[in-house]
Phi, psi and omega in degrees: 000320180297328181296326182269352185300316179300324180293314180298318180297321179297316179298321179296317180297315179299317180297315180296317180298318179297319179299316180296316181297314181298315179297323180295318178297315179298319180296317178296321179297316179297318180297321178297318179296316179299315180297320180294323179292330184274349182299325185284003173265098182273001179098170180291132177223165181209176178302131184256144175287117184276149179272350184301139177235155178292143177304140184292333182293337178295320179294322179296329180269005181061036175274116184284154172272150003276162175232158175242130174275121185253114173241028191297341178074334184274334180257321186225151171269138181081227183238147176220153174248129176255138182205179179081189182298126182057018178055042181269345177273148187229135169249114186206076177297151181300328182299335181282358180264350192294337180257017177065235193254151177239153182256323182200175185207170171213155186234139179263184186287349178262353181095006174288136181252123177258130185235150174242149188276171171208138173289148187228112173060296184238154181261129177252170178302331182269353189304311187296319179294326180294333183280357182265003189240153160260140180246154179226132172262110187294131183297322185278316188261338185076012180276133178263129182210168175287126181268315179215142177245140182241109180291335184277358177265126188225079175297159182211172177302329179288328177212096185282356182278141175239245174293131186218003179209150182202148172206155182248134178264108183294331185290310182252006175057051178234164178250140169247130177227165180219150178225149183230025189295328185268359183278156173217187185291341181264331187224147181254110185232027180297158182229138173252133179243135173250123192231142169269108184292338180293318182253352183057036178259151180274123181266329180199148178227121181241128183251156167101014179218131180271108183263132176257333176205162181208153180203135174278133179222137178250138178228182178296341181267352179131195183266142180223149172253108177275137180224137171267138185274140173276351184262328184217191185262025186261154169251128186240165181222136168252126173286137181243120178228131180054038176079004181240134178267152174299152185285334183236130180277162174247143180283131176270311185199173174220154180279168185288333181250133180289344181271357182258134182238140187284120183253339179210141180235129181224136175281118185264333181181193181297121180056028183229131178244145166258127182242129175252130184237154178222159167285134181219129180218027181065019179269157182275088177224162176289119188255354191253351181297130186296326182292345178273001187259152176250133185254139177229150167254130177238121184238131176272120177265106184291335179284314179276348182053054175202163178270139174248120186241123182228136176286137179262125181281000000 
């Protein structure tokens, strides 16, 4: 028996060591799952005071507030302002049509409006070049011009979309934009750009995600860049620290239909988002008309630690 004791002891040591290793792996796996489940808790947030101001040229033209910025594509080319009773009056100079159609915009604290383009129904010889620019409507003069041009953005007949999303960070006075020009049905090659508009310098470039819309949101846990995906029905988040976003986003939630893609994100109340969705397949259709959109309410339940997403009729 003594002769076999060292062998038995060795097996016991090996068994105990194996048990510890397996348990450690299981514990790590559980922690990873827990951490992954907790990622979608971005913290308590509420309606934020926006820094955006109305363009100064509207006051010079005696255009009363409120006004509606119309990028509907179906009534006007470029940008138009609706105002007056029932918003039936229109401000739409011919100069605002020269860059064709826009998909969305953001406004800074001085009233400058930054716009991103969109191809519309048919492709013209100038279409692809127009998708490579950010445009700005000057707050003081009302002049529309190219603000920034991106040589690395290359729309094509296979994918005519270039820059397609934008948002302004009031805290550090920077722009976040996104482009999807290199993507196709097999691969996701979208790019997010973080830009200092004062110097027009690139602060960060993130590759590998097709963004359809974006919004900066602050919570008790910090700053986040929310993005709607052009590929699926999900809402994703990049954590932003010291002006830099994480390289890979985490999914917060998804809509009930796989064919719906998030086109606009709005903070509706405490821990509550309004989400506007559209069908999107990289096809040349009018994407901004409100009647074409599907509305959702997304509420973070801090007690249950999950998102509740409901379609609004």
